[in-house]
mmCIF file of C-alpha atoms in Angstrom:
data_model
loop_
_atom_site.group_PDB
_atom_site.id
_atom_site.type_symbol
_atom_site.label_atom_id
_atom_site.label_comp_id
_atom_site.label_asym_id
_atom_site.label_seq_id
_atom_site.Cartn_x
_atom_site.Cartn_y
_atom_site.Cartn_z
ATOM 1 C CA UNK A 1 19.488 3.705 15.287
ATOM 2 C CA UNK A 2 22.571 0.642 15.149
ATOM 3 C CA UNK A 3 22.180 -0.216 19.012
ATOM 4 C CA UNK A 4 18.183 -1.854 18.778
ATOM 5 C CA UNK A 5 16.656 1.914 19.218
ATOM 6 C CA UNK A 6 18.271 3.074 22.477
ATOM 7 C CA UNK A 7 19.371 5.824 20.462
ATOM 8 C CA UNK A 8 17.948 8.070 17.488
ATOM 9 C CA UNK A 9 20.833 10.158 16.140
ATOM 10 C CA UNK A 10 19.395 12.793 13.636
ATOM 11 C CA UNK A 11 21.089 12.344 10.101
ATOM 12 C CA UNK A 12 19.498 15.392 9.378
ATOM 13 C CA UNK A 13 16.537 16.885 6.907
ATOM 14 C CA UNK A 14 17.037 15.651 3.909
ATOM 15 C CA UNK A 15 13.611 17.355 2.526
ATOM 16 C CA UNK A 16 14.244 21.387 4.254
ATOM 17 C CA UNK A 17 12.338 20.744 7.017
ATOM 18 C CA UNK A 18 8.590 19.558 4.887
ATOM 19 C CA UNK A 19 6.490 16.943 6.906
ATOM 20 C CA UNK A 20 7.780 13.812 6.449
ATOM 21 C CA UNK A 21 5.364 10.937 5.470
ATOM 22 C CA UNK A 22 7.335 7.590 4.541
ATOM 23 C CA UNK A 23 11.518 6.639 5.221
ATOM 24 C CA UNK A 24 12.137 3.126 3.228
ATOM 25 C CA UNK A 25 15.352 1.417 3.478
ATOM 26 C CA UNK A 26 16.676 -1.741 1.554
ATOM 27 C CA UNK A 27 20.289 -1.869 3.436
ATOM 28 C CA UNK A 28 22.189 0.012 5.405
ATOM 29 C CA UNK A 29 23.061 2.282 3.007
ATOM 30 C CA UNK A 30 20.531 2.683 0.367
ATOM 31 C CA UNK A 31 17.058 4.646 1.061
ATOM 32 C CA UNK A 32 14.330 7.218 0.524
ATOM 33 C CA UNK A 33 12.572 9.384 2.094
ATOM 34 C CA UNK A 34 9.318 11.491 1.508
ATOM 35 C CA UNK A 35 7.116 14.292 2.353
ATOM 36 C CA UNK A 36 4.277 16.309 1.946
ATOM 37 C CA UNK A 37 0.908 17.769 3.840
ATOM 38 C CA UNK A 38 -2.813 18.740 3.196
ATOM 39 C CA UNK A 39 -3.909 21.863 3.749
ATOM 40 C CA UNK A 40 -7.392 22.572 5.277
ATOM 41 C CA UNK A 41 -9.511 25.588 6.246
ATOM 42 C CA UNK A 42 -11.445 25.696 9.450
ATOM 43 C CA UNK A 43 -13.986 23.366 8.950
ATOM 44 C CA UNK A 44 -11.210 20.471 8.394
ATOM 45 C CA UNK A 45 -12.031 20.654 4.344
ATOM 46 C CA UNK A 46 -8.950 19.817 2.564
ATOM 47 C CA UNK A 47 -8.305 22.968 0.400
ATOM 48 C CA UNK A 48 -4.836 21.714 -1.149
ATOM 49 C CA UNK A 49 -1.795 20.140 -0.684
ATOM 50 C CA UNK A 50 1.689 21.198 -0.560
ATOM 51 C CA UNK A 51 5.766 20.248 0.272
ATOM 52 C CA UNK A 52 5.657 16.785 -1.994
ATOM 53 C CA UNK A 53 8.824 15.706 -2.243
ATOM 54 C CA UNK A 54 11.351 12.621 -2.348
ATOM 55 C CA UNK A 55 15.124 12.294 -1.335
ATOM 56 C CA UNK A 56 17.326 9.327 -1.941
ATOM 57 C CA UNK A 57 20.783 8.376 0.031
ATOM 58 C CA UNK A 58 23.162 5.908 -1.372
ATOM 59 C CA UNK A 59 25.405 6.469 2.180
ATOM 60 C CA UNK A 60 23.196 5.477 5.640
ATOM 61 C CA UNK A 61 21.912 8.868 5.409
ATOM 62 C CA UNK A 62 24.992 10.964 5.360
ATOM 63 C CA UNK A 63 23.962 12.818 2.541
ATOM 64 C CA UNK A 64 20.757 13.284 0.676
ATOM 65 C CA UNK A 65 20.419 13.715 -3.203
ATOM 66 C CA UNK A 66 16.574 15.864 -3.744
ATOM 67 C CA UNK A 67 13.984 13.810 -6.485
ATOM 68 C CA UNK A 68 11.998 16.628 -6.199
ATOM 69 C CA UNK A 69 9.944 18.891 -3.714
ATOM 70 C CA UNK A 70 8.048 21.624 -3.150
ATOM 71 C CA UNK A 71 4.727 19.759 -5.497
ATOM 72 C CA UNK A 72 1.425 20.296 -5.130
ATOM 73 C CA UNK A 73 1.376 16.568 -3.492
ATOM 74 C CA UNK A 74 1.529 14.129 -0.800
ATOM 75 C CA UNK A 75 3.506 10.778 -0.758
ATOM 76 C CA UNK A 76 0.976 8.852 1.240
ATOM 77 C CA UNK A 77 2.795 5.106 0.528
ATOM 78 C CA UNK A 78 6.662 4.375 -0.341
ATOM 79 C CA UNK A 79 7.440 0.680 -1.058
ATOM 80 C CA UNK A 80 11.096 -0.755 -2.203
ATOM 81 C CA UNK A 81 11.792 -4.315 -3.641
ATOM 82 C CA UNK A 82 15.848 -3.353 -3.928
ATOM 83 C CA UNK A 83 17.699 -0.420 -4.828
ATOM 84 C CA UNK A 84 16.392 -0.270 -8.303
ATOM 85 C CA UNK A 85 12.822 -1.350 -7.675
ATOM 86 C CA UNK A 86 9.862 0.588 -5.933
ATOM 87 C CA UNK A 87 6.185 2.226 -6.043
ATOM 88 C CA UNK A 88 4.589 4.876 -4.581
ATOM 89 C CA UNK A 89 1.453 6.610 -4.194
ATOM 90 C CA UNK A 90 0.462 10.149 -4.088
ATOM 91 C CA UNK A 91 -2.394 12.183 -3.425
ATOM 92 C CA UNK A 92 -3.115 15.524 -5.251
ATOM 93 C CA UNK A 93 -6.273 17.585 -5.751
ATOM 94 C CA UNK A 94 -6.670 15.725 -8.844
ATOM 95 C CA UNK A 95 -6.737 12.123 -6.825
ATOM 96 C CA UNK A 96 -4.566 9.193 -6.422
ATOM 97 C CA UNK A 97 -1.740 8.414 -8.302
ATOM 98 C CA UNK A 98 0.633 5.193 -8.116
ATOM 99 C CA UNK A 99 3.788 5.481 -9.801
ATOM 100 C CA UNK A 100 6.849 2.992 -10.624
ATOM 101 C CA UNK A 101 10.615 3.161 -10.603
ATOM 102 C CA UNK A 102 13.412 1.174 -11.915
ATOM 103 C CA UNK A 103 16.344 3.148 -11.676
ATOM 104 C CA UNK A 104 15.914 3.464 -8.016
ATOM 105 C CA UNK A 105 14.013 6.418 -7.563
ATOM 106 C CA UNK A 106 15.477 8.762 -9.875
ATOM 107 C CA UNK A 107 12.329 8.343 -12.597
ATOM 108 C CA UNK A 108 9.129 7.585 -11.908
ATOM 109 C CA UNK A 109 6.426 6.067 -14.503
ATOM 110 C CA UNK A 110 2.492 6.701 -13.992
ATOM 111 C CA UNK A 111 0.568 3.414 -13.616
ATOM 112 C CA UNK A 112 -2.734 2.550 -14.572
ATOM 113 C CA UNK A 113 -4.861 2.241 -11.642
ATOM 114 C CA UNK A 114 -9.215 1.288 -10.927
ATOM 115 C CA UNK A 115 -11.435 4.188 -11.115
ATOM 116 C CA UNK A 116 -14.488 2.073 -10.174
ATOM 117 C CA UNK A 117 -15.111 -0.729 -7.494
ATOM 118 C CA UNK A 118 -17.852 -3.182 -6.628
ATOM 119 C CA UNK A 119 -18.995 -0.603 -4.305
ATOM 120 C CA UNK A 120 -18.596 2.717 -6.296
ATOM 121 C CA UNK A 121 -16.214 5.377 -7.947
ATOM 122 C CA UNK A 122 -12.597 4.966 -6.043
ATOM 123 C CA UNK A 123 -11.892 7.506 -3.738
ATOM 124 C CA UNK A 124 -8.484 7.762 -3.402
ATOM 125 C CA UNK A 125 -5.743 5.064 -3.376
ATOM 126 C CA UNK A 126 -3.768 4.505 0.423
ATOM 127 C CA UNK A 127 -1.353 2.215 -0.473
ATOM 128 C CA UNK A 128 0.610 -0.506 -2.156
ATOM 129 C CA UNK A 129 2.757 -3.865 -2.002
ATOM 130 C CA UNK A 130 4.552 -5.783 -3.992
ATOM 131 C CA UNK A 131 6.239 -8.877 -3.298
ATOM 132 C CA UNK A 132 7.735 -8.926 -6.704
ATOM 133 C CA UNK A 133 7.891 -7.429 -10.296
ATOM 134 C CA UNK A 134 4.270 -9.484 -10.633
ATOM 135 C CA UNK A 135 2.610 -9.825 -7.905
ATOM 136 C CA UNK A 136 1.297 -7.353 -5.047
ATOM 137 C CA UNK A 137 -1.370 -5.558 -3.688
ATOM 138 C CA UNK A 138 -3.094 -1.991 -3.997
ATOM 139 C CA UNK A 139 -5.405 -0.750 -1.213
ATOM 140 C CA UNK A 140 -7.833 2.324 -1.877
ATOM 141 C CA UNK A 141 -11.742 3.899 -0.449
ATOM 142 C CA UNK A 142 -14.481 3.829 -2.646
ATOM 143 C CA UNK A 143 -17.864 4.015 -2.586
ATOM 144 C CA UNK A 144 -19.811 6.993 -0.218
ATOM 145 C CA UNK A 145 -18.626 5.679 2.968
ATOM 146 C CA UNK A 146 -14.602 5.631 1.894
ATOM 147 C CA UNK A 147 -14.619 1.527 2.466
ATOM 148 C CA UNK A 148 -12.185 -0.272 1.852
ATOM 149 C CA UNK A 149 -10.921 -1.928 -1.504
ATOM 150 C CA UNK A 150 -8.164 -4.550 -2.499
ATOM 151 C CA UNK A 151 -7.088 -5.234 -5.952
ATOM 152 C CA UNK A 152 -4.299 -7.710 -6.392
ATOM 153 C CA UNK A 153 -2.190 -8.551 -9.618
ATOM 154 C CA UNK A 154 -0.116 -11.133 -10.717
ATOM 155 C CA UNK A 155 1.442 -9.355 -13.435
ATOM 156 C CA UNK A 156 3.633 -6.386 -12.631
ATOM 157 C CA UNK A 157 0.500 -3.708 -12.269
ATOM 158 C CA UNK A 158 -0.639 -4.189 -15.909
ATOM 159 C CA UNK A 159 -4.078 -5.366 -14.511
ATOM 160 C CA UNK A 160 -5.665 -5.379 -11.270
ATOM 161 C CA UNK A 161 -8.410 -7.716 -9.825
ATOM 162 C CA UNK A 162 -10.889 -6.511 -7.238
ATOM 163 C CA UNK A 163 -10.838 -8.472 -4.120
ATOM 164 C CA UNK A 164 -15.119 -9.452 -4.317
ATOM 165 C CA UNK A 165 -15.548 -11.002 -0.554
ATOM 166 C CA UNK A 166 -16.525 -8.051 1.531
ATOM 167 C CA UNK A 167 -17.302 -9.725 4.320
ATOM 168 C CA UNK A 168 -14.475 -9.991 5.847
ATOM 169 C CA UNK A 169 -14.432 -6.409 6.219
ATOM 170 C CA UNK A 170 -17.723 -5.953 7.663
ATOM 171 C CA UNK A 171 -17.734 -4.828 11.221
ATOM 172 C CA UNK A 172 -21.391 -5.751 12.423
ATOM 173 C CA UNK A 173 -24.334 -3.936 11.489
ATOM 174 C CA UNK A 174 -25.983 -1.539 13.158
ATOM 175 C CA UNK A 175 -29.817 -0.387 12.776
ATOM 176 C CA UNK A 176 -29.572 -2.501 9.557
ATOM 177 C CA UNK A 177 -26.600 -1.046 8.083
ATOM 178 C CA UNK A 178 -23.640 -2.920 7.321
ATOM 179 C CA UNK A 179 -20.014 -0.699 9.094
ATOM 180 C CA UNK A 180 -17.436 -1.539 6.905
ATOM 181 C CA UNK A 181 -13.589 -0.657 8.055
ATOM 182 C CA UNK A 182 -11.675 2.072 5.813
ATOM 183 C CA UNK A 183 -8.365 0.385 5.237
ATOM 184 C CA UNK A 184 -5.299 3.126 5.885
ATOM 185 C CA UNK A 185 -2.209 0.561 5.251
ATOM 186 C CA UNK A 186 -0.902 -2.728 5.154
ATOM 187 C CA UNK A 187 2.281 -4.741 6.189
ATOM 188 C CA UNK A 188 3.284 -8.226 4.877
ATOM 189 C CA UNK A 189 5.852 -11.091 6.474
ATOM 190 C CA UNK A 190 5.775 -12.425 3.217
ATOM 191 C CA UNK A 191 3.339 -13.478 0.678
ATOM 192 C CA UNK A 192 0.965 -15.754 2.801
ATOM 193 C CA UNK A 193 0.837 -13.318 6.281
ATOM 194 C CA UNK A 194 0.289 -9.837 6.706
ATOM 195 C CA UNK A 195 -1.778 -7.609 8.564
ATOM 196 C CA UNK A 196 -4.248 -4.381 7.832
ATOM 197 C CA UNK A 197 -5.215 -1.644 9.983
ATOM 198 C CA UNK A 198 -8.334 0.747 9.235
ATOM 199 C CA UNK A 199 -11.173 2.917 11.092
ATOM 200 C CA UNK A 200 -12.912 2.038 14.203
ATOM 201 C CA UNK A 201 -9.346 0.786 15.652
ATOM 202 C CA UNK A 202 -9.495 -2.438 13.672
ATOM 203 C CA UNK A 203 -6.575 -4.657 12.460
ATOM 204 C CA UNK A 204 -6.896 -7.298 10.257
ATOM 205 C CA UNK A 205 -4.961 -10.609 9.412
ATOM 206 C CA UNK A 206 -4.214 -11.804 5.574
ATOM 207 C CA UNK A 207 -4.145 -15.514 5.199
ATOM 208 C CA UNK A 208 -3.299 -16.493 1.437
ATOM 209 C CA UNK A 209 -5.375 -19.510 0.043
ATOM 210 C CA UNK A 210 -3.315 -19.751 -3.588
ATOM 211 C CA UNK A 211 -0.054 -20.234 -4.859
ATOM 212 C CA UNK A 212 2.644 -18.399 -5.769
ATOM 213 C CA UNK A 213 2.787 -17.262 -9.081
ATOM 214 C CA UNK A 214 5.219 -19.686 -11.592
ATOM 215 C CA UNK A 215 7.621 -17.531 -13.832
ATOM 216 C CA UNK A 216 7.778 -18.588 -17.188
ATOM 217 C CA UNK A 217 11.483 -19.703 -16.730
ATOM 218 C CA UNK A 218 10.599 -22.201 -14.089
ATOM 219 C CA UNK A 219 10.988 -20.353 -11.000
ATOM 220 C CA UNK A 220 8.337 -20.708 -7.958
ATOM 221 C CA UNK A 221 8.455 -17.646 -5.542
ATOM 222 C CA UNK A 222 8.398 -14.472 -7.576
ATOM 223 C CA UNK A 223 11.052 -12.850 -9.540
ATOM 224 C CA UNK A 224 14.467 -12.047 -8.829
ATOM 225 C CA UNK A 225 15.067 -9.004 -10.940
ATOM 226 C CA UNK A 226 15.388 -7.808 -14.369
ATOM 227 C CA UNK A 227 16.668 -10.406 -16.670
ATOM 228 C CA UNK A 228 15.786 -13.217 -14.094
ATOM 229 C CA UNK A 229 13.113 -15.013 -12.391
ATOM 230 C CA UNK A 230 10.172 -13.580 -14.761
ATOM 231 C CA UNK A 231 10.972 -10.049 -15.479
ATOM 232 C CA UNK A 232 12.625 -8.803 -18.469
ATOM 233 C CA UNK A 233 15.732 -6.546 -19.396
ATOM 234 C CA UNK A 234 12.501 -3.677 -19.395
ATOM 235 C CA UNK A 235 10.769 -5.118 -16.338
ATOM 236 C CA UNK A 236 8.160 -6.793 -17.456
ATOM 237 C CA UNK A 237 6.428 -8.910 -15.714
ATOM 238 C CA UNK A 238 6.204 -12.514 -17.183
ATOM 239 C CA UNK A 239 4.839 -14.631 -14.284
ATOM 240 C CA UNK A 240 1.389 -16.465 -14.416
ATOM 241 C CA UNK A 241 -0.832 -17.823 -11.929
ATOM 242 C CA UNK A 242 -1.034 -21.496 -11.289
ATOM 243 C CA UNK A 243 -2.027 -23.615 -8.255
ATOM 244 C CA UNK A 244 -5.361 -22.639 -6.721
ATOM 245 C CA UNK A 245 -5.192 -18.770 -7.898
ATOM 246 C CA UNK A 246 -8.377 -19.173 -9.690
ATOM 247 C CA UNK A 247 -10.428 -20.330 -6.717
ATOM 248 C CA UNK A 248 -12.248 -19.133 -3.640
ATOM 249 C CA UNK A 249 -11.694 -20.712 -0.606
ATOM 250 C CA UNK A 250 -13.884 -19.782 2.607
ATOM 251 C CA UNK A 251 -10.813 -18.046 3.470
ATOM 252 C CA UNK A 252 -10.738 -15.447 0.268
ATOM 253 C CA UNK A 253 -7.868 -14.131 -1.442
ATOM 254 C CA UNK A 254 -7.249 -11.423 1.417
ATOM 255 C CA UNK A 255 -8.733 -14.002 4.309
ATOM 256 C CA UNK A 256 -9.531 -10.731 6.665
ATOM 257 C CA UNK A 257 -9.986 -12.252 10.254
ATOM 258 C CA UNK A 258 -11.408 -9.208 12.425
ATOM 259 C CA UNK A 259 -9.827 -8.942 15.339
ATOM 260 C CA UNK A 260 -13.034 -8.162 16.611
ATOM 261 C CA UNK A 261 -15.626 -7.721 18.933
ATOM 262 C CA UNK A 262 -14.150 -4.927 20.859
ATOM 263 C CA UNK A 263 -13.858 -3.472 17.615
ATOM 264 C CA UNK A 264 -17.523 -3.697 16.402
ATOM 265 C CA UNK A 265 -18.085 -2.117 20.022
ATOM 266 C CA UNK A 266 -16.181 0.508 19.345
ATOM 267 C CA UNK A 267 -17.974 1.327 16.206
ATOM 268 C CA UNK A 268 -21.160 0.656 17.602
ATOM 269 C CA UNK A 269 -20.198 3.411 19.895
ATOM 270 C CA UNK A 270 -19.223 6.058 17.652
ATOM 271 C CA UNK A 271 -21.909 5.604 15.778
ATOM 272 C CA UNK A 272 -24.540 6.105 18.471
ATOM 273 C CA UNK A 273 -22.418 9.214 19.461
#
């Protein structure tokens, strides 16, 4: 749409006609798009998945250029800094997988992602955020019940640390057991707001209690590309932490304020039904 969404012109189906999951755009000229499905037999098992696949334009949509498609996948998550910079994260039989590019889109590098949480093996990853090259978030299920998890880094992906304060995710409690929400995704203002929305109808708000990381070449907010603002002519990250990253305020790191009651209601609900 250019009028403020009065109008959807179709720019057409960039992917042959497969389900598509994510659209990303950094201007009005440069994005992606991508697709896939699951496949499941009667009972609502998941038995595979199928029509994976990511496009690129370079003109508003005119024309497409095909990444790939037709894999054995679904892109669940699709997140771009610029036109060079952006993650994504897949789901296959196998798992999760979160990936990198730098040449925007064209190539895509593997990343190291958690296997094991606080509360269990990780289930599957749902998505991801960065603000920067360092610093961003990854959001995943773990544990028998599929809760929610949070890891954050502050240096490009290289390492990720668990977000420990589960409270904040903790719905109420009922007959003695602690509902927590299953986080789907997550969108940020910028790196002190954003918002999550999970199971049971719940949305929840991010508050930051640190600082910004500090790049090594003096800069304050994050990076501002390869060869600049902490990142190097390979993108590597080369930000650290400073300010109050190390501590935890009765906020937390990802300071989760339920948006509530009716919520807990709602699960309370369910549960009974």
């Amino acid at each position: 749409s250019d009028d403020g969404g009065a109008s959807w012109p179709v720019v057409g189906q960039p992917l042959g006609g497969a389900e598509l999951t994510r659209v990303v755009f950094v201007d009005e000229q440069h994005g992606w798009v991508a697709s896939g499905s699951a496949e499941q037999d009667e009972e609502g098992n998941t038995t595979g998945y199928a029509d994976g696949g990511l496009a690129l334009t370079t003109d508003g949509g005119e024309s497409w250029e095909t990444v790939f498609s037709g894999e054995a996948r679904k892109i669940g998550a699709l997140r771009f800094l610029d036109g060079r910079r952006g993650h994504m994260v897949s789901t296959s039989m196998s798992g999760s997988t979160l990936e990198k590019t730098l040449d925007g889109g064209v190539t895509w590098e593997t990343m190291a992602t958690p296997t094991t949480s606080a509360i269990g093996e990780v289930s599957g990853l749902s998505d991801v955020w960065f603000f920067d090259g360092c610093e961003g978030w990854l959001l995943g299920g773990a544990g028998g019940n599929d809760s929610g998890v949070l890891w954050k880094t502050r240096d490009g992906g290289e390492t990720w640390i668990e977000e420990e304060d589960r409270e904040a995710l903790t719905l109420g409690k009922i007959l003695g057991f602690p509902i927590e929400a299953r986080l789907v995704t997550f969108d940020f203002v910028d790196r002190s707001v954003g918002w999550a929305s999970g199971s049971y109808e719940t949305i929840f708000r991010y508050d930051a209690d640190d600082d910004p990381p500090e790049c090594d070449d003096g800069g304050s907010d994050g990076d501002g590309g390869p060869g600049s603002g902490g990142v190097d002519e390979a993108g590597r990250c080369e930000c650290r932490a400073v300010g109050r990253a190390a501590e935890r305020g009765a906020g937390s790191p990802f300071g989760l304020a339920v948006l509530g009651l009716t919520a807990w209601l709602i699960a309370r609900r369910r549960w009974r039904s």
